[in-house]
Coordinates of C-alpha atoms in Angstrom, one line a residue:
Chain Y
M269 CA -13.4 -1.0 37.0
S270 CA -15.0 1.9 35.1
V271 CA -13.9 5.3 35.4
L272 CA -16.9 7.8 35.4
T273 CA -15.2 10.8 36.8
T274 CA -17.8 13.8 35.7
N275 CA -15.0 16.4 36.1
Y276 CA -13.0 15.4 32.9
L277 CA -9.7 17.0 32.2
T278 CA -9.3 19.1 29.1
P279 CA -6.0 18.5 27.1
T280 CA -4.5 21.6 26.3
G281 CA -1.8 20.5 24.0
R282 CA 1.2 20.7 26.2
E283 CA 0.4 17.3 27.7
E284 CA 3.1 14.7 26.2
A285 CA -0.1 12.7 24.8
W286 CA -1.5 15.7 23.1
R287 CA 1.6 17.6 21.8
F288 CA 1.0 16.6 18.3
T289 CA -2.7 16.2 17.8
P290 CA -4.4 19.6 16.5
L291 CA -7.0 19.8 19.2
K292 CA -8.7 22.8 17.3
R293 CA -9.7 20.1 14.6
L294 CA -11.5 17.7 16.9
R295 CA -14.7 19.2 16.6
G296 CA -15.1 19.3 20.5
L297 CA -14.3 15.5 21.0
H298 CA -11.7 16.4 23.7
D299 CA -13.4 19.4 25.5
G300 CA -16.7 18.4 25.8
A301 CA -18.2 20.8 23.3
A302 CA -19.1 17.9 20.7
V303 CA -23.0 17.1 20.8
Q304 CA -23.4 13.3 21.2
S305 CA -25.8 11.6 18.9
D306 CA -27.7 8.6 19.6
R307 CA -25.8 6.8 16.1
E308 CA -24.7 3.0 16.6
S309 CA -23.3 2.6 13.6
L310 CA -20.7 -0.3 14.0
I311 CA -22.5 -3.0 11.9
T312 CA -22.0 -6.6 10.7
K313 CA -21.7 -6.8 7.1
G314 CA -22.7 -10.2 5.7
A315 CA -23.9 -13.2 7.8
L316 CA -22.1 -14.0 11.0
P317 CA -20.7 -17.8 10.7
S318 CA -21.5 -20.2 13.3
G319 CA -19.7 -19.9 16.4
A320 CA -20.0 -15.6 16.4
T321 CA -22.4 -13.8 17.9
F322 CA -23.2 -9.8 17.4
T323 CA -24.9 -8.3 20.4
R324 CA -25.0 -4.9 22.3
E325 CA -24.8 -5.4 26.0
N326 CA -23.9 -3.3 29.1
L327 CA -20.2 -4.3 30.0
E328 CA -17.7 -2.7 32.4
P329 CA -14.2 -1.8 30.7
L330 CA -11.5 -4.6 30.9
S331 CA -8.8 -2.0 31.2
A332 CA -8.3 1.1 32.5
S333 CA -7.3 4.2 30.1
D334 CA -5.6 7.3 30.9
D335 CA -6.9 8.9 27.4
V336 CA -9.4 12.0 28.1
I337 CA -11.4 11.4 25.3
I338 CA -11.7 7.7 26.1
E339 CA -12.7 8.5 29.8
R340 CA -15.6 10.7 28.1
V341 CA -16.8 7.8 26.0
R342 CA -16.9 5.3 28.9
G343 CA -18.8 7.7 30.9
A344 CA -21.4 8.5 28.2
V345 CA -22.1 5.1 26.9
S346 CA -22.6 1.8 28.7
S347 CA -24.1 -0.1 25.7
V348 CA -21.1 -2.1 23.9
A349 CA -21.6 -3.8 20.6
H350 CA -19.9 -7.0 21.4
L351 CA -18.4 -9.4 18.6
S352 CA -18.3 -12.6 20.6
I353 CA -16.5 -15.9 19.2
A354 CA -17.0 -19.0 20.8
A355 CA -14.4 -21.3 22.5
N356 CA -12.9 -23.5 19.7
T357 CA -14.2 -22.2 16.6
E358 CA -12.0 -21.8 13.7
L359 CA -13.0 -19.4 11.4
T360 CA -11.5 -19.6 7.8
E361 CA -13.4 -16.5 6.1
P362 CA -13.1 -13.0 7.7
I363 CA -15.7 -11.4 9.4
F364 CA -16.8 -7.5 8.4
L365 CA -17.9 -5.0 10.1
G366 CA -19.0 -1.8 8.5
R367 CA -20.4 1.7 9.5
S368 CA -24.1 2.4 8.7
A369 CA -24.4 5.8 9.3
G370 CA -22.3 8.9 9.8
G371 CA -22.4 12.4 10.3
L372 CA -20.7 16.0 11.3
D373 CA -23.2 17.9 13.3
T374 CA -22.8 15.5 16.2
A375 CA -20.2 13.0 17.6
E376 CA -20.7 9.3 18.1
F377 CA -19.5 8.0 21.2
S378 CA -19.0 4.0 20.7
R379 CA -17.9 1.5 22.7
V380 CA -16.8 -1.8 21.0
R381 CA -16.0 -5.6 22.5
I382 CA -14.4 -8.2 20.6
S383 CA -13.9 -11.2 22.5
L384 CA -12.3 -14.9 21.2
G385 CA -12.9 -18.0 23.7
T386 CA -10.1 -20.7 24.0
H387 CA -8.5 -21.8 20.9
A388 CA -10.8 -19.8 19.0
V389 CA -9.5 -18.5 15.5
A390 CA -10.8 -15.3 13.6
T391 CA -9.7 -12.7 11.5
V392 CA -12.0 -9.5 12.0
I393 CA -12.3 -6.8 9.3
V394 CA -13.7 -3.2 10.2
E395 CA -14.1 -1.1 7.6
N396 CA -14.4 2.4 9.0
T397 CA -16.1 4.6 6.2
T398 CA -18.5 7.8 6.2
D399 CA -18.0 11.2 7.0
T400 CA -18.3 10.9 10.8
V401 CA -17.3 12.2 14.2
L402 CA -16.5 9.1 16.2
A403 CA -15.0 8.5 19.4
E404 CA -14.3 4.8 20.1
D405 CA -13.4 2.6 23.0
L406 CA -12.7 -0.7 21.5
E407 CA -11.3 -3.4 23.6
I408 CA -10.3 -6.9 22.4
Y409 CA -10.1 -10.0 24.7
L410 CA -8.1 -13.1 23.7
A411 CA -8.8 -16.2 26.0
P412 CA -5.9 -18.8 26.0
G413 CA -4.9 -20.2 22.8
S414 CA -6.5 -18.5 20.7
N415 CA -5.6 -16.5 17.6
L416 CA -7.1 -13.1 16.3
K417 CA -6.0 -11.0 13.0
F418 CA -7.7 -7.9 13.4
V419 CA -7.8 -5.6 10.8
T420 CA -8.9 -1.9 10.7
L421 CA -9.3 0.1 7.8
Q422 CA -9.8 3.8 7.9
E423 CA -11.2 4.8 5.0
F424 CA -13.3 7.9 6.2
E425 CA -14.4 10.5 3.9
S426 CA -12.3 14.0 4.0
K427 CA -14.1 15.9 7.0
S428 CA -14.2 12.8 9.6
V429 CA -12.8 12.9 12.8
Y430 CA -11.7 9.8 14.4
T431 CA -10.0 9.3 17.7
A432 CA -10.0 5.5 19.3
R433 CA -8.3 3.0 21.1
H434 CA -8.0 -0.2 20.2
H435 CA -6.7 -2.3 22.9
A436 CA -6.2 -6.0 23.0
I437 CA -5.4 -8.1 26.4
V438 CA -3.7 -11.1 25.3
D439 CA -3.8 -14.3 27.5
K440 CA -1.7 -17.1 27.7
D441 CA -0.5 -18.7 24.3
A442 CA -2.7 -16.4 22.6
T443 CA -1.7 -14.6 19.1
F444 CA -2.8 -11.5 18.4
K445 CA -2.0 -9.5 15.1
S446 CA -3.5 -6.0 14.2
I447 CA -3.3 -4.4 11.0
T448 CA -4.3 -0.9 11.3
V449 CA -4.7 1.2 7.7
T450 CA -5.3 4.8 8.0
V451 CA -6.2 6.1 4.2
G452 CA -9.0 8.7 5.0
G453 CA -10.2 11.6 7.1
D454 CA -9.2 14.9 8.2
V455 CA -7.8 13.8 11.9
V456 CA -7.4 10.3 12.8
R457 CA -5.8 9.4 16.2
I458 CA -5.6 6.0 17.1
L459 CA -3.8 4.2 20.1
P460 CA -3.4 0.5 19.2
T461 CA -2.2 -0.9 22.3
V462 CA -1.7 -4.4 23.9
A463 CA -1.2 -5.9 27.3
F464 CA -0.1 -9.4 28.1
K465 CA -1.9 -11.4 30.6
A466 CA 0.3 -14.7 31.0
P467 CA 3.3 -16.1 29.4
G468 CA 3.2 -17.4 25.8
A469 CA 1.2 -14.5 24.3
S470 CA 2.5 -12.8 21.1
A471 CA 1.4 -9.9 19.2
D472 CA 2.3 -8.0 15.9
L473 CA 1.4 -4.7 15.3
L474 CA 1.2 -3.7 12.1
G475 CA 0.2 -0.5 10.2
V476 CA 0.3 1.5 7.1
Y477 CA -0.7 5.2 6.9
F478 CA -0.7 7.4 3.8
A479 CA -1.5 11.3 4.6
T480 CA -2.0 13.9 1.9
A481 CA -2.3 17.9 1.7
G482 CA -3.6 18.8 5.1
Q483 CA -4.5 15.6 6.7
F484 CA -3.5 14.2 10.3
F485 CA -2.9 10.9 11.0
E486 CA -1.5 9.8 14.3
H487 CA -1.1 6.1 15.8
R488 CA 0.5 5.9 19.4
N489 CA 1.1 2.1 19.9
H490 CA 1.5 0.7 23.4
V491 CA 3.0 -2.7 24.4
D492 CA 2.9 -3.6 28.1
H493 CA 5.2 -6.6 29.0
A494 CA 3.9 -7.3 32.4
V495 CA 4.5 -10.8 32.4
P496 CA 7.1 -13.2 31.2
H497 CA 7.9 -14.8 27.9
A498 CA 5.8 -12.7 25.7
K499 CA 6.8 -11.5 22.5
S500 CA 5.8 -8.6 20.1
N501 CA 6.2 -6.7 17.1
V502 CA 5.4 -3.3 15.7
N503 CA 5.9 -2.3 12.2
Y504 CA 4.2 0.7 11.0
K505 CA 4.9 2.2 7.6
G506 CA 3.7 5.7 6.6
A507 CA 4.0 7.9 3.2
L508 CA 3.3 11.4 3.1
A509 CA 2.4 13.9 0.2
G510 CA 1.0 17.3 -0.2
K511 CA 1.4 20.5 1.8
D512 CA 0.8 20.2 5.4
A513 CA 0.2 16.5 5.4
H514 CA 1.3 15.2 9.0
T515 CA 1.8 12.2 10.6
V516 CA 2.7 10.6 14.0
W517 CA 3.8 7.7 15.2
I518 CA 4.6 6.7 18.6
G519 CA 5.7 3.5 20.0
D520 CA 6.0 3.0 23.6
V521 CA 7.1 -0.6 24.8
L522 CA 7.2 -1.2 28.5
I523 CA 9.2 -4.3 29.7
R524 CA 8.3 -4.5 33.4
A525 CA 10.6 -6.0 36.1
A526 CA 8.3 -9.2 35.9
A527 CA 8.9 -9.8 32.3
E528 CA 11.7 -12.0 31.8
G529 CA 12.4 -13.6 28.5
T530 CA 10.5 -10.7 26.7
D531 CA 11.4 -10.4 23.0
T532 CA 10.2 -7.2 21.3
Y533 CA 11.0 -5.1 18.2
E534 CA 9.4 -1.9 16.8
L535 CA 10.1 -0.6 13.4
N536 CA 8.7 2.9 11.8
R537 CA 9.6 4.0 8.3
N538 CA 8.3 6.9 6.6
L539 CA 8.4 8.1 3.3
L540 CA 8.3 11.8 2.6
L541 CA 6.7 12.1 -1.1
S542 CA 6.8 15.8 -1.1
D543 CA 7.9 19.2 0.3
G544 CA 5.8 20.7 3.2
A545 CA 4.9 17.2 4.7
R546 CA 5.8 16.2 8.1
A547 CA 6.5 13.0 9.9
D548 CA 7.1 12.5 13.8
S549 CA 8.1 9.5 14.9
V550 CA 9.2 8.4 18.3
P551 CA 10.2 5.1 19.3
N552 CA 10.2 4.6 23.2
L553 CA 11.8 1.7 25.1
E554 CA 11.6 1.4 28.9
I555 CA 13.4 -1.5 30.2
E556 CA 12.9 -2.9 33.8
T557 CA 14.4 -6.1 33.6
G558 CA 17.7 -7.1 31.6
E559 CA 16.8 -10.9 31.8
I560 CA 15.1 -10.7 28.2
I561 CA 15.7 -12.1 24.9
G562 CA 15.5 -9.3 22.8
A563 CA 14.7 -5.6 22.7
G564 CA 15.2 -3.2 20.0
H565 CA 13.8 -0.2 17.7
A566 CA 14.6 1.5 14.7
S567 CA 13.0 4.5 12.7
T568 CA 14.0 5.8 9.6
T569 CA 12.2 9.0 7.8
G570 CA 13.4 9.5 4.1
R571 CA 12.6 10.8 0.5
F572 CA 12.5 8.5 -2.6
D573 CA 15.7 6.4 -3.1
D574 CA 16.9 8.4 -6.5
E575 CA 18.9 4.7 -7.1
Q576 CA 16.0 2.8 -7.1
L577 CA 14.2 5.4 -9.5
F578 CA 17.2 5.3 -11.6
Y579 CA 17.1 1.5 -11.8
L580 CA 13.5 1.3 -12.9
M581 CA 13.5 4.6 -15.3
S582 CA 16.6 2.9 -17.0
R583 CA 14.4 -0.2 -17.8
G584 CA 11.8 2.3 -19.8
I585 CA 9.4 2.8 -16.9
A586 CA 8.1 6.7 -16.8
M587 CA 8.6 8.8 -13.5
A588 CA 5.2 8.5 -12.3
D589 CA 5.2 4.7 -12.7
A590 CA 8.4 4.1 -11.4
R591 CA 7.1 6.3 -8.0
R592 CA 4.0 4.0 -8.0
L593 CA 6.0 0.8 -8.1
V594 CA 8.4 1.8 -5.4
V595 CA 5.2 3.3 -3.1
R596 CA 3.7 0.2 -3.6
G597 CA 6.3 -2.0 -2.8
F598 CA 7.2 0.2 0.3
F599 CA 3.5 -0.7 1.5
N600 CA 3.4 -4.1 0.1
E601 CA 5.1 -6.2 2.9
I602 CA 2.2 -5.6 5.3
V603 CA -0.6 -4.5 3.3
T604 CA -0.5 -8.4 2.0
E605 CA -0.5 -9.6 5.6
I606 CA -4.3 -8.5 5.3
G607 CA -4.7 -11.9 3.5
N608 CA -7.8 -10.5 1.8
E609 CA -7.1 -9.7 -1.9
E610 CA -10.4 -7.6 -2.5
V611 CA -9.4 -5.5 0.2
Q612 CA -5.5 -5.4 -0.4
N613 CA -6.4 -4.1 -4.3
R614 CA -8.9 -1.4 -2.8
I615 CA -6.4 0.0 -0.5
M616 CA -3.6 -0.3 -3.0
D617 CA -5.6 1.3 -5.5
R618 CA -7.0 4.1 -3.3
I619 CA -3.2 5.0 -2.5
D620 CA -2.1 4.9 -6.1
N621 CA -4.9 7.6 -6.4
E622 CA -3.9 9.7 -3.7
L623 CA -0.3 9.5 -5.0
E624 CA -1.4 10.5 -8.2
K625 CA -3.3 13.5 -6.9
A626 CA -0.5 14.4 -5.0
A627 CA 1.5 14.7 -7.8
R628 CA -0.9 16.6 -10.0
N629 CA -1.4 19.2 -7.0
G630 CA 2.8 19.5 -7.3
Chain M
M209 CA 21.3 -1.0 -38.2
S210 CA 22.0 1.5 -35.3
T211 CA 24.7 3.6 -34.5
L212 CA 25.8 5.0 -31.1
E213 CA 28.1 7.9 -31.3
I214 CA 29.9 9.2 -28.3
R215 CA 31.6 12.6 -29.3
N216 CA 34.2 14.6 -27.2
L217 CA 32.0 13.6 -24.2
Q218 CA 33.1 15.6 -21.0
V219 CA 31.6 14.7 -17.5
S220 CA 31.5 16.1 -14.1
V221 CA 30.6 15.0 -10.8
N222 CA 29.7 16.9 -7.8
T223 CA 31.7 16.4 -4.7
D224 CA 32.5 17.6 -1.5
E225 CA 35.4 19.4 -2.7
G226 CA 33.3 20.9 -5.8
M227 CA 32.6 19.7 -9.2
V228 CA 35.5 17.2 -10.6
E229 CA 35.9 16.2 -14.0
I230 CA 35.8 12.5 -14.7
L231 CA 35.6 12.0 -18.5
K232 CA 37.8 14.4 -20.4
G233 CA 36.7 14.0 -24.0
V234 CA 35.7 10.5 -25.0
D235 CA 35.3 9.7 -28.7
L236 CA 33.5 6.1 -29.6
T237 CA 31.3 4.8 -32.1
I238 CA 29.3 1.5 -31.7
E239 CA 27.4 0.0 -34.6
S240 CA 25.0 -3.0 -34.5
G241 CA 26.2 -6.1 -34.0
Q242 CA 29.8 -4.9 -32.8
T243 CA 31.3 -5.3 -29.5
H244 CA 33.7 -3.0 -27.7
A245 CA 35.5 -3.9 -24.6
I246 CA 36.4 -0.9 -22.5
M247 CA 39.3 -1.9 -20.3
G248 CA 41.2 0.2 -18.1
P249 CA 42.2 0.3 -14.3
N250 CA 39.8 1.3 -11.3
G251 CA 38.8 4.7 -11.1
S252 CA 39.7 5.7 -14.4
G253 CA 36.2 6.6 -15.4
K254 CA 34.5 3.5 -17.0
S255 CA 31.5 3.5 -15.1
T256 CA 31.0 7.2 -15.3
L257 CA 30.9 6.4 -19.1
A258 CA 27.9 3.7 -18.6
Y259 CA 25.9 5.8 -16.0
S260 CA 26.4 9.1 -18.2
I261 CA 25.0 7.4 -21.3
A262 CA 22.2 5.9 -19.3
G263 CA 21.2 9.5 -17.8
H264 CA 22.3 8.9 -14.1
P265 CA 21.6 12.3 -12.4
K266 CA 24.5 12.0 -10.1
Y267 CA 26.6 13.4 -13.2
T268 CA 26.9 16.5 -15.2
I269 CA 27.6 16.4 -18.9
T270 CA 30.0 19.3 -19.4
G271 CA 30.6 19.1 -23.1
G272 CA 30.3 16.9 -26.4
T273 CA 27.4 14.7 -27.7
V274 CA 25.7 11.3 -27.6
T275 CA 23.3 10.5 -30.3
L276 CA 21.8 7.2 -31.2
D277 CA 20.9 7.3 -35.0
G278 CA 21.1 10.7 -35.0
A279 CA 18.8 11.4 -32.2
D280 CA 20.3 13.7 -28.9
V281 CA 20.5 10.9 -26.0
L282 CA 21.6 13.5 -23.7
D283 CA 18.6 15.5 -24.1
M284 CA 16.4 12.4 -23.0
T285 CA 15.0 11.3 -19.8
V286 CA 16.2 8.0 -18.4
D287 CA 13.0 6.2 -19.3
E288 CA 13.3 7.9 -23.1
R289 CA 16.9 6.5 -23.3
A290 CA 15.6 3.3 -22.7
K291 CA 12.6 3.5 -25.0
A292 CA 15.2 4.7 -27.8
G293 CA 16.7 1.3 -27.4
L294 CA 19.7 1.7 -24.8
F295 CA 20.2 -0.9 -21.9
L296 CA 22.6 -0.4 -19.0
A297 CA 23.7 -3.7 -17.4
M298 CA 24.6 -2.4 -13.7
Q299 CA 27.5 -3.0 -11.7
Y300 CA 25.6 -3.0 -8.4
P301 CA 21.9 -3.1 -9.3
V302 CA 19.8 -1.7 -6.4
E303 CA 17.2 -3.5 -4.5
V304 CA 13.1 -2.7 -5.1
P305 CA 11.7 -4.0 -1.8
G306 CA 8.4 -5.2 -2.2
V307 CA 8.0 -5.0 -5.9
S308 CA 8.6 -8.8 -7.8
V309 CA 10.7 -9.7 -10.2
S310 CA 7.5 -10.9 -12.6
N311 CA 5.7 -7.2 -11.9
F312 CA 9.0 -5.3 -12.6
L313 CA 10.0 -7.0 -15.9
R314 CA 6.1 -6.9 -16.9
T315 CA 5.9 -3.4 -16.5
A316 CA 9.1 -2.6 -18.3
A317 CA 8.0 -4.6 -21.2
T318 CA 4.8 -2.8 -21.2
A319 CA 6.7 0.8 -20.9
L320 CA 9.2 -0.6 -24.0
R321 CA 6.7 -2.1 -26.0
G322 CA 3.6 0.4 -25.6
E323 CA 1.3 -2.3 -24.7
A324 CA 1.1 -4.7 -21.8
P325 CA 2.5 -8.3 -23.5
K326 CA 0.0 -10.8 -24.1
L327 CA -0.1 -12.8 -20.6
R328 CA -0.3 -16.7 -22.1
T329 CA 3.0 -15.4 -24.5
W330 CA 4.6 -13.3 -21.5
V331 CA 4.7 -16.2 -19.1
G332 CA 6.4 -18.2 -21.8
E333 CA 8.9 -15.8 -22.7
V334 CA 10.1 -15.3 -19.1
K335 CA 10.3 -19.1 -18.2
D336 CA 12.4 -19.6 -21.4
A337 CA 14.6 -16.9 -20.4
M338 CA 15.0 -18.0 -17.0
E339 CA 16.0 -21.5 -17.9
A340 CA 18.2 -20.3 -20.1
L341 CA 20.2 -18.4 -17.2
N342 CA 19.9 -21.4 -15.2
M343 CA 17.7 -19.6 -12.7
D344 CA 14.9 -21.3 -10.2
P345 CA 11.5 -20.6 -11.3
A346 CA 10.5 -19.2 -7.7
F347 CA 13.3 -16.3 -8.5
A348 CA 10.0 -14.5 -10.4
T349 CA 8.3 -14.1 -7.2
R350 CA 11.1 -12.6 -5.3
N351 CA 11.2 -9.1 -4.7
V352 CA 13.9 -7.4 -7.2
N353 CA 17.4 -7.8 -6.2
E354 CA 16.7 -8.3 -2.5
G355 CA 18.7 -10.9 -1.2
F356 CA 20.0 -11.7 -4.2
S357 CA 23.6 -13.1 -4.2
G358 CA 26.2 -11.3 -6.6
G359 CA 25.7 -13.9 -9.3
E360 CA 22.0 -13.9 -9.1
K361 CA 21.7 -10.2 -9.6
K362 CA 23.9 -10.4 -12.7
R363 CA 21.7 -13.2 -14.5
H364 CA 18.7 -11.1 -13.5
E365 CA 20.6 -8.0 -15.4
I366 CA 21.2 -10.6 -18.2
M367 CA 17.9 -11.8 -18.3
Q368 CA 16.2 -8.3 -18.8
L369 CA 18.7 -7.6 -21.7
E370 CA 17.7 -10.9 -23.4
L371 CA 13.7 -9.9 -22.7
L372 CA 13.6 -6.1 -23.2
K373 CA 15.7 -6.5 -26.4
P374 CA 17.7 -3.1 -26.7
K375 CA 19.6 -2.2 -29.7
M376 CA 22.6 -1.1 -28.0
A377 CA 23.8 -2.3 -24.2
I378 CA 26.6 -1.3 -21.6
L379 CA 27.7 -4.2 -19.5
D380 CA 29.1 -2.5 -16.7
E381 CA 31.8 -5.1 -14.7
T382 CA 29.3 -7.7 -15.6
D383 CA 32.3 -10.3 -15.0
S384 CA 32.8 -9.0 -11.4
G385 CA 32.1 -11.4 -8.7
L386 CA 31.2 -14.2 -10.8
D387 CA 32.7 -17.7 -10.5
V388 CA 33.6 -19.6 -13.5
D389 CA 30.1 -21.4 -14.2
A390 CA 28.4 -18.2 -13.6
L391 CA 30.7 -16.4 -15.9
R392 CA 30.0 -18.8 -18.6
I393 CA 26.2 -18.8 -18.2
V394 CA 26.0 -15.0 -18.4
S395 CA 28.2 -14.5 -21.3
E396 CA 26.3 -17.1 -23.3
G397 CA 23.0 -14.8 -22.5
V398 CA 24.8 -11.8 -24.0
N399 CA 25.8 -14.0 -26.9
R400 CA 22.5 -15.3 -27.6
A401 CA 20.9 -11.3 -27.0
K402 CA 23.6 -10.4 -29.8
A403 CA 22.9 -12.9 -32.1
A404 CA 18.9 -12.4 -31.4
N405 CA 18.8 -8.6 -32.1
N406 CA 21.9 -7.6 -33.7
L407 CA 22.9 -5.9 -30.6
G408 CA 25.3 -3.6 -30.2
V409 CA 27.9 -3.7 -26.7
I410 CA 30.0 -2.0 -25.0
L411 CA 31.7 -4.2 -22.5
I412 CA 33.3 -2.7 -19.9
T413 CA 35.8 -4.5 -17.8
H414 CA 38.6 -4.8 -15.6
Y415 CA 39.8 -8.2 -16.4
T416 CA 40.3 -10.1 -19.8
R417 CA 38.6 -13.3 -18.5
I418 CA 35.3 -12.5 -19.7
L419 CA 36.7 -11.7 -23.2
R420 CA 37.5 -15.7 -23.6
Y421 CA 33.7 -15.8 -23.7
I422 CA 32.4 -12.9 -25.4
K423 CA 34.7 -11.9 -28.0
P424 CA 35.2 -8.4 -28.8
D425 CA 35.7 -6.8 -31.9
F426 CA 37.7 -3.7 -30.6
V427 CA 39.6 -3.1 -27.6
H428 CA 39.8 0.4 -26.2
V429 CA 42.0 1.1 -23.1
F430 CA 40.7 3.6 -20.7
A431 CA 42.9 5.6 -18.3
N432 CA 42.4 9.2 -16.6
G433 CA 39.2 9.8 -18.2
R434 CA 39.6 9.3 -21.9
I435 CA 40.7 6.4 -24.3
V436 CA 44.6 6.0 -24.7
E437 CA 45.1 3.1 -26.7
Q438 CA 42.4 1.0 -29.3
G439 CA 43.0 -2.2 -31.0
G440 CA 41.4 -5.6 -32.0
A441 CA 41.1 -8.6 -29.6
E442 CA 45.1 -8.5 -29.7
L443 CA 45.2 -5.6 -27.4
A444 CA 43.3 -7.4 -24.6
E445 CA 46.1 -10.2 -24.7
K446 CA 48.9 -7.5 -24.2
L447 CA 46.8 -6.3 -21.1
E448 CA 46.7 -9.5 -19.8
A449 CA 50.6 -10.1 -19.9
S450 CA 51.5 -6.4 -18.8
G451 CA 48.5 -4.9 -16.9
Y452 CA 48.0 -1.3 -16.8
A453 CA 51.1 0.3 -15.4
D454 CA 52.1 1.8 -18.6
Y455 CA 48.8 3.7 -19.2
V456 CA 48.2 4.9 -15.8
S457 CA 51.9 6.5 -15.5
K458 CA 51.6 8.3 -18.7

């Protein structure tokens, strides 16, 4: 069901979906001004385990998208990078994907598919690096009984623009967990979305982001409970430091009339570490049936807790170290879910460095 | 040998109704090895004294001095006070999510000792301190004060007292919320720290029962922001019998 319209709409910034995004900094991804490159940057890092294949194929999209940049990507690209995990394959080690090339003069339009066969179990870690302009349509399909942990690390360099939809379709009794980490880039806008296809499916959407001076990071979650007895949990945590650091978190959860027995909770916490930063946080819960187990949301935005800092400092810990401990602790809950110590340490060190940099710049 | 000297200490706190004076001139001298019990009714300013000495930002010092061996404590940042040898066991220790007890203790010990403790001896030190306070080894992996019971929080405070080895400790209602067994275990920890480091102690309490386990050399009665009576351990017995009514009405 591909949508190949040629008359793309160009967002003006007044649309609900675009009202926070600095369109002028998208390097022409949204209005067609970007020059398409022939880069196909997504690569596997290291040898693939048995049961996993990585190919390029022409594939029709699995889902409709109302995002105008995704529409442009689908119109421009038919070759899809496809990571496929065969049915009944249980991988104990993560599969790492990375970027082979970047570039700011032209824009890469990318389509990616990750598919798990029935009862397959895998962890996929995508390391998004380089200085690049990249628009990406990434679709994931979890066949019945499969289990995927999907980690994306936005560690782009400082001028990068990344706009993407990471959409998972979760079939019967399948378990999806995504961990979205955004710590690098000029503008990063990701739509981590989930649609449940059959009962017994569950999804955990976790995320952390740390924006420093001038950076714009937006995460728009959408969970579509269209079937009964599915479970979802959204937990995103962000910190901001520095002038004009700006983050946006939107948490849309739709519980349709058919989705009896739904259990969902979404949470967003933001830590403002300096003046001049702005965190927008908008949970939206739309419920069309009362026959559910639970549905809730919470959103908090706060500064350093003076009592925590006092407690740590009263034990001899200097202010800067106390702040670092509190920030690390804040992110720890989600970062440890990655389950790979090397990656976790790298992300925590990056956060330490950003925090120090922000402190130095006042 | 250390001396903590508090002279004419006056402290205010900012409230919705403006600055309110809590401490109205407190004088107290504590030497190494001494235990001073500060007793008084709720709202008399006992905790304000504790937090002001530790440097909590909520309190404004409006007059007087606090010195430790001649050094101006009030001029120090909160961490500098700890490095100078002061320790406050808090009545309500705060949760620090995501920071494990072991990470916290090692960070604190590193800060206070000026270098990271050697891993092998440090693990033993922590294990001994936890065993002495009857704490489950799994405690070290939990997040600081997160989900701790009242008793666990107090044990955790006294464990820090034993590990961090300050010169002077202020114990702010360490006895509150403890059952008899926990009170005995925690008191033994304080007594060990006194014996090991010739610790000076300011023991803030509302009740006399902790004084059965930790013997005070001096008892000070606190009311309305100042010390209104001083004596030896026998003064505590008098308070046990007659309460604070005499002092509050004065």
